[in-house]
Amino acid sequence: VSYHFGAGNKAELKNLFKKSLLLVGAAGVLMFLLGQLLAVPLSALFAGYDKGLYDLTARAFRLFAFSFLFSGLNIFGSAFFTALNNGWISALLSFSRTLVFQLAGVLLLPLVLQIDGVWLSMVVAELMSFALTALFIFLKRKKYQYI
């Protein structure tokens, strides 16, 4: 991305952007599906000795797996803006994703959703980060011409 951006090769930049989104999006869906399919066997492997812990772990894994749908896209968005030499947006996306949104989710969601709020806090953080990433991708599309 950096090479083609620096070289002014807009056609290849668009091509890389499109292929990257498809690849990262497909990987996110695959990880989500694997998370759903493997929640029970992995929970049994690590927490099968205690029925209550096993049930909690399997449910938590299934809820947490939804975060895989967005996490790759968020990581790609931050790396993409780094490659475009926009460290400020990259840092903002990364900081918001890893600290602001996760912290807010962990502090607020359990108040409403009890223990499920802990597991869903990561999903909500990734969703909020995805919205912010999509906003910057939309806002900067003309400047960098990747769309």
PDB file of C-alpha atoms in Angstrom:
ATOM      1  CA  VAL A   1       0.000   0.000   0.000  1.00  0.00           C
ATOM      2  CA  SER A   2       2.772   2.436   0.935  1.00  0.00           C
ATOM      3  CA  TYR A   3       4.733   1.661  -2.202  1.00  0.00           C
ATOM      4  CA  HIS A   4       1.802   2.191  -4.574  1.00  0.00           C
ATOM      5  CA  PHE A   5       0.598   5.248  -2.682  1.00  0.00           C
ATOM      6  CA  GLY A   6       4.055   6.805  -2.857  1.00  0.00           C
ATOM      7  CA  ALA A   7       4.386   5.921  -6.532  1.00  0.00           C
ATOM      8  CA  GLY A   8       1.003   7.510  -7.276  1.00  0.00           C
ATOM      9  CA  ASN A   9      -0.318   4.218  -8.641  1.00  0.00           C
ATOM     10  CA  LYS A  10      -3.990   4.811  -7.818  1.00  0.00           C
ATOM     11  CA  ALA A  11      -5.252   1.825  -9.822  1.00  0.00           C
ATOM     12  CA  GLU A  12      -3.146  -0.639  -7.836  1.00  0.00           C
ATOM     13  CA  LEU A  13      -3.985   1.128  -4.577  1.00  0.00           C
ATOM     14  CA  LYS A  14      -7.690   0.617  -5.324  1.00  0.00           C
ATOM     15  CA  ASN A  15      -7.029  -2.998  -6.258  1.00  0.00           C
ATOM     16  CA  LEU A  16      -5.108  -3.677  -3.037  1.00  0.00           C
ATOM     17  CA  PHE A  17      -7.752  -1.950  -0.930  1.00  0.00           C
ATOM     18  CA  LYS A  18     -10.560  -4.002  -2.460  1.00  0.00           C
ATOM     19  CA  LYS A  19      -8.698  -7.321  -2.225  1.00  0.00           C
ATOM     20  CA  SER A  20      -7.588  -6.604   1.325  1.00  0.00           C
ATOM     21  CA  LEU A  21     -11.138  -5.879   2.473  1.00  0.00           C
ATOM     22  CA  LEU A  22     -12.376  -9.077   0.850  1.00  0.00           C
ATOM     23  CA  LEU A  23      -9.603 -11.186   2.364  1.00  0.00           C
ATOM     24  CA  VAL A  24      -9.870  -9.695   5.857  1.00  0.00           C
ATOM     25  CA  GLY A  25     -13.676  -9.834   5.761  1.00  0.00           C
ATOM     26  CA  ALA A  26     -13.663 -13.489   4.669  1.00  0.00           C
ATOM     27  CA  ALA A  27     -11.140 -14.353   7.381  1.00  0.00           C
ATOM     28  CA  GLY A  28     -13.362 -12.648   9.966  1.00  0.00           C
ATOM     29  CA  VAL A  29     -16.388 -14.673   8.876  1.00  0.00           C
ATOM     30  CA  LEU A  30     -14.329 -17.875   8.948  1.00  0.00           C
ATOM     31  CA  MET A  31     -13.027 -17.098  12.446  1.00  0.00           C
ATOM     32  CA  PHE A  32     -16.566 -16.348  13.626  1.00  0.00           C
ATOM     33  CA  LEU A  33     -17.867 -19.633  12.231  1.00  0.00           C
ATOM     34  CA  LEU A  34     -14.973 -21.567  13.760  1.00  0.00           C
ATOM     35  CA  GLY A  35     -15.635 -19.826  17.064  1.00  0.00           C
ATOM     36  CA  GLN A  36     -19.256 -20.920  16.970  1.00  0.00           C
ATOM     37  CA  LEU A  37     -18.409 -24.485  15.932  1.00  0.00           C
ATOM     38  CA  LEU A  38     -15.517 -24.968  18.340  1.00  0.00           C
ATOM     39  CA  ALA A  39     -16.963 -23.219  21.396  1.00  0.00           C
ATOM     40  CA  VAL A  40     -18.215 -26.444  22.947  1.00  0.00           C
ATOM     41  CA  PRO A  41     -15.220 -28.711  22.234  1.00  0.00           C
ATOM     42  CA  LEU A  42     -12.694 -26.068  23.312  1.00  0.00           C
ATOM     43  CA  SER A  43     -14.671 -25.321  26.448  1.00  0.00           C
ATOM     44  CA  ALA A  44     -14.780 -29.022  27.252  1.00  0.00           C
ATOM     45  CA  LEU A  45     -11.035 -29.270  26.730  1.00  0.00           C
ATOM     46  CA  PHE A  46     -10.178 -26.416  29.087  1.00  0.00           C
ATOM     47  CA  ALA A  47     -13.121 -26.376  31.510  1.00  0.00           C
ATOM     48  CA  GLY A  48     -14.762 -29.774  31.198  1.00  0.00           C
ATOM     49  CA  TYR A  49     -13.930 -30.663  34.782  1.00  0.00           C
ATOM     50  CA  ASP A  50     -16.589 -28.255  36.129  1.00  0.00           C
ATOM     51  CA  LYS A  51     -20.114 -28.124  34.663  1.00  0.00           C
ATOM     52  CA  GLY A  52     -20.780 -24.507  35.696  1.00  0.00           C
ATOM     53  CA  LEU A  53     -17.457 -23.265  34.378  1.00  0.00           C
ATOM     54  CA  TYR A  54     -17.912 -25.292  31.188  1.00  0.00           C
ATOM     55  CA  ASP A  55     -21.348 -23.749  30.526  1.00  0.00           C
ATOM     56  CA  LEU A  56     -20.068 -20.241  31.244  1.00  0.00           C
ATOM     57  CA  THR A  57     -17.029 -20.722  28.994  1.00  0.00           C
ATOM     58  CA  ALA A  58     -19.016 -22.133  26.067  1.00  0.00           C
ATOM     59  CA  ARG A  59     -21.535 -19.264  26.241  1.00  0.00           C
ATOM     60  CA  ALA A  60     -18.773 -16.663  26.597  1.00  0.00           C
ATOM     61  CA  PHE A  61     -16.870 -18.081  23.625  1.00  0.00           C
ATOM     62  CA  ARG A  62     -19.967 -17.984  21.425  1.00  0.00           C
ATOM     63  CA  LEU A  63     -20.698 -14.381  22.382  1.00  0.00           C
ATOM     64  CA  PHE A  64     -17.085 -13.269  22.052  1.00  0.00           C
ATOM     65  CA  ALA A  65     -16.785 -14.897  18.602  1.00  0.00           C
ATOM     66  CA  PHE A  66     -18.956 -12.137  17.145  1.00  0.00           C
ATOM     67  CA  SER A  67     -16.038  -9.751  17.670  1.00  0.00           C
ATOM     68  CA  PHE A  68     -14.062 -11.683  15.022  1.00  0.00           C
ATOM     69  CA  LEU A  69     -16.421 -10.333  12.367  1.00  0.00           C
ATOM     70  CA  PHE A  70     -15.040  -6.822  12.871  1.00  0.00           C
ATOM     71  CA  SER A  71     -11.620  -7.099  14.523  1.00  0.00           C
ATOM     72  CA  GLY A  72      -9.666  -7.859  11.357  1.00  0.00           C
ATOM     73  CA  LEU A  73     -11.273  -4.968   9.520  1.00  0.00           C
ATOM     74  CA  ASN A  74     -10.408  -2.633  12.388  1.00  0.00           C
ATOM     75  CA  ILE A  75      -6.805  -3.779  12.512  1.00  0.00           C
ATOM     76  CA  PHE A  76      -6.576  -3.433   8.731  1.00  0.00           C
ATOM     77  CA  GLY A  77      -8.012   0.101   8.912  1.00  0.00           C
ATOM     78  CA  SER A  78      -5.362   1.217  11.359  1.00  0.00           C
ATOM     79  CA  ALA A  79      -2.558  -0.427   9.368  1.00  0.00           C
ATOM     80  CA  PHE A  80      -3.960   1.015   6.144  1.00  0.00           C
ATOM     81  CA  PHE A  81      -3.768   4.580   7.406  1.00  0.00           C
ATOM     82  CA  THR A  82      -0.248   3.907   8.691  1.00  0.00           C
ATOM     83  CA  ALA A  83       0.690   2.779   5.180  1.00  0.00           C
ATOM     84  CA  LEU A  84      -0.846   5.979   3.791  1.00  0.00           C
ATOM     85  CA  ASN A  85       1.456   7.960   6.088  1.00  0.00           C
ATOM     86  CA  ASN A  86      -1.390   9.126   8.300  1.00  0.00           C
ATOM     87  CA  GLY A  87      -0.201   8.091  11.726  1.00  0.00           C
ATOM     88  CA  TRP A  88      -2.668  10.372  13.499  1.00  0.00           C
ATOM     89  CA  ILE A  89      -5.727   8.526  12.166  1.00  0.00           C
ATOM     90  CA  SER A  90      -4.012   5.174  12.648  1.00  0.00           C
ATOM     91  CA  ALA A  91      -3.206   5.993  16.268  1.00  0.00           C
ATOM     92  CA  LEU A  92      -6.710   7.320  16.918  1.00  0.00           C
ATOM     93  CA  LEU A  93      -8.278   4.136  15.524  1.00  0.00           C
ATOM     94  CA  SER A  94      -5.938   1.903  17.491  1.00  0.00           C
ATOM     95  CA  PHE A  95      -6.261   3.835  20.751  1.00  0.00           C
ATOM     96  CA  SER A  96     -10.052   4.036  20.484  1.00  0.00           C
ATOM     97  CA  ARG A  97     -10.331   0.328  19.723  1.00  0.00           C
ATOM     98  CA  THR A  98      -7.988  -0.986  22.372  1.00  0.00           C
ATOM     99  CA  LEU A  99      -8.619   1.382  25.231  1.00  0.00           C
ATOM    100  CA  VAL A 100     -11.565   3.754  24.943  1.00  0.00           C
ATOM    101  CA  PHE A 101     -14.235   1.459  23.493  1.00  0.00           C
ATOM    102  CA  GLN A 102     -13.149  -1.667  25.391  1.00  0.00           C
ATOM    103  CA  LEU A 103     -12.944   0.148  28.694  1.00  0.00           C
ATOM    104  CA  ALA A 104     -16.342   1.768  28.192  1.00  0.00           C
ATOM    105  CA  GLY A 105     -17.852  -1.588  27.269  1.00  0.00           C
ATOM    106  CA  VAL A 106     -16.380  -3.451  30.237  1.00  0.00           C
ATOM    107  CA  LEU A 107     -17.519  -0.737  32.648  1.00  0.00           C
ATOM    108  CA  LEU A 108     -21.023  -0.141  31.250  1.00  0.00           C
ATOM    109  CA  LEU A 109     -22.387  -3.309  29.657  1.00  0.00           C
ATOM    110  CA  PRO A 110     -22.264  -5.535  32.770  1.00  0.00           C
ATOM    111  CA  LEU A 111     -24.508  -3.008  34.498  1.00  0.00           C
ATOM    112  CA  VAL A 112     -27.215  -3.821  31.974  1.00  0.00           C
ATOM    113  CA  LEU A 113     -26.422  -7.362  30.785  1.00  0.00           C
ATOM    114  CA  GLN A 114     -24.724  -8.841  33.890  1.00  0.00           C
ATOM    115  CA  ILE A 115     -21.994 -11.378  33.018  1.00  0.00           C
ATOM    116  CA  ASP A 116     -22.921 -11.433  29.314  1.00  0.00           C
ATOM    117  CA  GLY A 117     -22.013  -7.753  29.252  1.00  0.00           C
ATOM    118  CA  VAL A 118     -18.395  -8.665  29.968  1.00  0.00           C
ATOM    119  CA  TRP A 119     -18.232 -10.982  26.949  1.00  0.00           C
ATOM    120  CA  LEU A 120     -20.203  -8.637  24.717  1.00  0.00           C
ATOM    121  CA  SER A 121     -18.078  -5.637  25.671  1.00  0.00           C
ATOM    122  CA  MET A 122     -15.464  -6.721  23.148  1.00  0.00           C
ATOM    123  CA  VAL A 123     -18.126  -7.145  20.465  1.00  0.00           C
ATOM    124  CA  VAL A 124     -19.496  -3.658  21.126  1.00  0.00           C
ATOM    125  CA  ALA A 125     -15.964  -2.204  21.198  1.00  0.00           C
ATOM    126  CA  GLU A 126     -15.172  -3.777  17.824  1.00  0.00           C
ATOM    127  CA  LEU A 127     -18.489  -2.568  16.411  1.00  0.00           C
ATOM    128  CA  MET A 128     -17.852   0.998  17.578  1.00  0.00           C
ATOM    129  CA  SER A 129     -14.306   0.822  16.256  1.00  0.00           C
ATOM    130  CA  PHE A 130     -15.632  -0.448  12.939  1.00  0.00           C
ATOM    131  CA  ALA A 131     -17.979   2.544  12.705  1.00  0.00           C
ATOM    132  CA  LEU A 132     -15.069   4.917  13.374  1.00  0.00           C
ATOM    133  CA  THR A 133     -12.837   3.098  10.864  1.00  0.00           C
ATOM    134  CA  ALA A 134     -15.568   3.173   8.210  1.00  0.00           C
ATOM    135  CA  LEU A 135     -16.092   6.881   8.862  1.00  0.00           C
ATOM    136  CA  PHE A 136     -12.408   7.678   8.283  1.00  0.00           C
ATOM    137  CA  ILE A 137     -12.247   5.439   5.213  1.00  0.00           C
ATOM    138  CA  PHE A 138     -15.237   7.323   3.820  1.00  0.00           C
ATOM    139  CA  LEU A 139     -13.927  10.768   4.767  1.00  0.00           C
ATOM    140  CA  LYS A 140     -10.426  10.222   3.355  1.00  0.00           C
ATOM    141  CA  ARG A 141     -11.402   8.388   0.157  1.00  0.00           C
ATOM    142  CA  LYS A 142     -10.935  11.440  -2.086  1.00  0.00           C
ATOM    143  CA  LYS A 143      -7.646  12.502  -0.545  1.00  0.00           C
ATOM    144  CA  TYR A 144      -5.994   9.095  -0.952  1.00  0.00           C
ATOM    145  CA  GLN A 145      -8.112   7.814  -3.873  1.00  0.00           C
ATOM    146  CA  TYR A 146      -8.320   4.177  -2.761  1.00  0.00           C
ATOM    147  CA  ILE A 147     -11.979   3.887  -3.684  1.00  0.00           C
TER     148      ILE A 147
END
